[in-house]
Amino acid sequence: MRIAVIGSGYVGLVSAACFAELGHEVISVDNDRAKIAALQRGEVPIHERFLPELLTRHRGRLLHFSASVAEAVDKSEAIFITVGTPQSETGEADLSFVEAVAHEIASAIHGSKLIIDKSTVPVRTCESLRKTLLLTGAQPGSFSVASNPEFLREGTAVTDFLYPDRIVIGVDDDLSASVLHEIYQPLTTGSYYNSGSAIPFNEYVHRRAPIIVTNAKSAELIKHASNAFLAMKISFINAVANISESVGADIEQVCAGIGSDSRIGPKFLNAGIGYGGSCFPKDVQAFYVVANQCNYEFGLLTEVMRINADQRRRFVKKVRNALWTLRGKQLAVLGLAFKGDTDDVRESPAIAIIRDLLKEGVRVRVYDPAAIPNARAALSNSSVVYASDPYDAAAGCNALLILTEWKEFASLDLRRLRSLLKYPIVIDGRNLYQTDQMTSAGLIYHSVGRSVGIPEHLSSIADQTEVGLQLPVPVMRPAVGL
Ligand code: UDX
């Protein structure tokens, strides 16, 4: 199949590379000529595992790059729209980029084309696409419109695409159905997985990728509802964590108990500073607006958003309680990205918390394995010190904060950290450690949904710390030889 993918961001570039991996002839299009030129030179603009391998494997062979929508449409049978749908001031999805691309596609349609929306859009967008294409001069009968939402997570986008829990196609005619079935056939028949050169992923539970065929409206609703449900699951467990913390229960054990119910499942029950990223915040808000437009007050979603915003405020309060006063304190912060395994800082809870701490006169030394370049632009605050590793960040600080769930932050040399910190305090916003791991290393450990861990030799402050009284933490002389 000859495929055009319009928009080369996270979704578009990964989709284009994976379509080529499935054996299709692909043209990846972007209006950013510099980005297209960089892609043609072999540069990889986003941090995604396996993406460099796929681009190297297919660039110049099955995968080409272009800045011309018209050229790509003319050469393709299937045209995927993967442009951004950012949040507008009113909270609804801004579909102006989708509409602009539709205008360009319409003027280039000659012969039968299938236009497939893969961007996350409100329900009934395919209807609007059809109207716009006709209004812009596309001949009736010369095209079909379908929905094929993606469920990629940043950091695992390639394996999410090639090893999906399900493929959803929203089609309103037989042509659309047959074209999309052909495109995904290597996955739905399982032939890709037996090809010998497949990208490895040995946790896949399916021999053939499941495919759900529905109409366009239902497919659009599946996407918004999926993201809203996942965000709700995170806010729910954070609310339970706040109760757990106040009664001295252990949220990690509570989650084990909840998640062992097969109807709930253990995934997405990680309590912490809440969700961020370029999807959940905007998609939950957009879905709320869609509901309003359908005259339905989706109050549950307003609570999901409120709890999520509140988690950041609660964490800053936790830092203040742990240190008594914040002004003039120096804090080490591990994590800038909105989650582990990505360099993306969009809507990052870590960045939001750092901004709040800076407003309170805190000095910060920050480290992130991949997101420092993006964070420099987002923070644009000269007082932020960018460290070379977690230990460089910790040197001389009054406390160490963990804000992003990078795997490397879960296996730090805790005794080395203790020797570097001015105060032996770790405040973990992602619950990466068991409490006794920290206390046995001589560190006071604050986390989410659990009681504060106090090392034996500091037990005298346990009662005050437990009830959150604000006491100066005794200055610890770095232990020698630990
Ligand atoms: C999400 C959806 O998972 C994906 O299906 C959709 O296509 C795009 O949006 P993404 O935003 O890339 O993917 O990352 P995800 O792994 O879902 O994490 C989103 C946020 O939730 C991150 O900030 C993460 O730290 C947070 N999170 C995730 C939690 O706080 N707790 C959890 O248990 C899981």
PDB file of C-alpha atoms and ligand atoms in Angstrom, residues 150-154 223 227 230 234 268-270 274-276 279-280 338-339 405 430, ligand 1:
ATOM      1  CA  GLU A 150      -3.447   5.599  18.069  1.00  0.00           C
ATOM      2  CA  PHE A 151      -2.691   4.436  21.623  1.00  0.00           C
ATOM      3  CA  LEU A 152       1.062   5.030  21.643  1.00  0.00           C
ATOM      4  CA  ARG A 153       2.776   5.942  24.906  1.00  0.00           C
ATOM      5  CA  GLU A 154       5.882   8.118  24.714  1.00  0.00           C
ATOM      6  CA  LYS A 223      -9.817   7.293  22.049  1.00  0.00           C
ATOM      7  CA  ASN A 227      -7.381   8.426  27.855  1.00  0.00           C
ATOM      8  CA  LEU A 230      -6.584   6.070  32.362  1.00  0.00           C
ATOM      9  CA  ILE A 234      -4.355   7.729  38.218  1.00  0.00           C
ATOM     10  CA  PHE A 268      -1.758   2.524  36.174  1.00  0.00           C
ATOM     11  CA  LEU A 269      -2.067   2.358  39.952  1.00  0.00           C
ATOM     12  CA  ASN A 270       1.236   4.122  40.653  1.00  0.00           C
ATOM     13  CA  GLY A 274       0.122  12.925  39.082  1.00  0.00           C
ATOM     14  CA  TYR A 275      -0.025  12.753  35.320  1.00  0.00           C
ATOM     15  CA  GLY A 276       1.362  15.143  32.714  1.00  0.00           C
ATOM     16  CA  CYS A 279      -2.024  13.878  25.964  1.00  0.00           C
ATOM     17  CA  PHE A 280      -3.807  13.260  29.259  1.00  0.00           C
ATOM     18  CA  PHE A 338       6.736  14.172  32.429  1.00  0.00           C
ATOM     19  CA  LYS A 339       7.551  10.459  32.798  1.00  0.00           C
ATOM     20  CA  GLU A 405      10.077   7.631  37.283  1.00  0.00           C
ATOM     21  CA  ARG A 430       7.124   8.575  42.414  1.00  0.00           C
TER      22      ARG A 430
HETATM   23  C1  UDX B   1      -0.835   8.333  27.224  1.00  0.00           C
HETATM   24  C2  UDX B   1      -1.634   7.052  27.029  1.00  0.00           C
HETATM   25  O1  UDX B   1      -1.100   6.036  27.887  1.00  0.00           O
HETATM   26  C3  UDX B   1      -1.513   6.588  25.572  1.00  0.00           C
HETATM   27  O2  UDX B   1      -2.289   5.416  25.375  1.00  0.00           O
HETATM   28  C4  UDX B   1      -2.025   7.706  24.666  1.00  0.00           C
HETATM   29  O3  UDX B   1      -1.911   7.335  23.309  1.00  0.00           O
HETATM   30  C5  UDX B   1      -1.234   8.980  24.907  1.00  0.00           C
HETATM   31  O4  UDX B   1      -1.294   9.350  26.304  1.00  0.00           O
HETATM   32  P1  UDX B   1       1.692   9.023  27.550  1.00  0.00           P
HETATM   33  O5  UDX B   1       1.095  10.335  27.926  1.00  0.00           O
HETATM   34  O6  UDX B   1       2.779   8.996  26.551  1.00  0.00           O
HETATM   35  O7  UDX B   1       0.504   8.032  26.965  1.00  0.00           O
HETATM   36  O8  UDX B   1       2.291   8.326  28.866  1.00  0.00           O
HETATM   37  P2  UDX B   1       1.706   7.408  30.026  1.00  0.00           P
HETATM   38  O9  UDX B   1       2.655   6.308  30.208  1.00  0.00           O
HETATM   39  O10 UDX B   1       0.290   7.081  29.796  1.00  0.00           O
HETATM   40  O11 UDX B   1       1.813   8.375  31.333  1.00  0.00           O
HETATM   41  C6  UDX B   1       1.056   9.547  31.345  1.00  0.00           C
HETATM   42  C7  UDX B   1       1.331  10.262  32.672  1.00  0.00           C
HETATM   43  O12 UDX B   1       0.737   9.527  33.749  1.00  0.00           O
HETATM   44  C8  UDX B   1       2.807  10.406  33.019  1.00  0.00           C
HETATM   45  O13 UDX B   1       3.017  11.690  33.577  1.00  0.00           O
HETATM   46  C9  UDX B   1       3.036   9.325  34.079  1.00  0.00           C
HETATM   47  O14 UDX B   1       4.079   9.681  34.986  1.00  0.00           O
HETATM   48  C10 UDX B   1       1.693   9.309  34.778  1.00  0.00           C
HETATM   49  N1  UDX B   1       1.359   8.037  35.411  1.00  0.00           N
HETATM   50  C11 UDX B   1       1.232   6.927  34.645  1.00  0.00           C
HETATM   51  C12 UDX B   1       1.109   8.019  36.785  1.00  0.00           C
HETATM   52  O15 UDX B   1       1.217   9.030  37.474  1.00  0.00           O
HETATM   53  N2  UDX B   1       0.738   6.837  37.371  1.00  0.00           N
HETATM   54  C13 UDX B   1       0.604   5.690  36.639  1.00  0.00           C
HETATM   55  O16 UDX B   1       0.295   4.659  37.228  1.00  0.00           O
HETATM   56  C14 UDX B   1       0.871   5.734  35.237  1.00  0.00           C
END
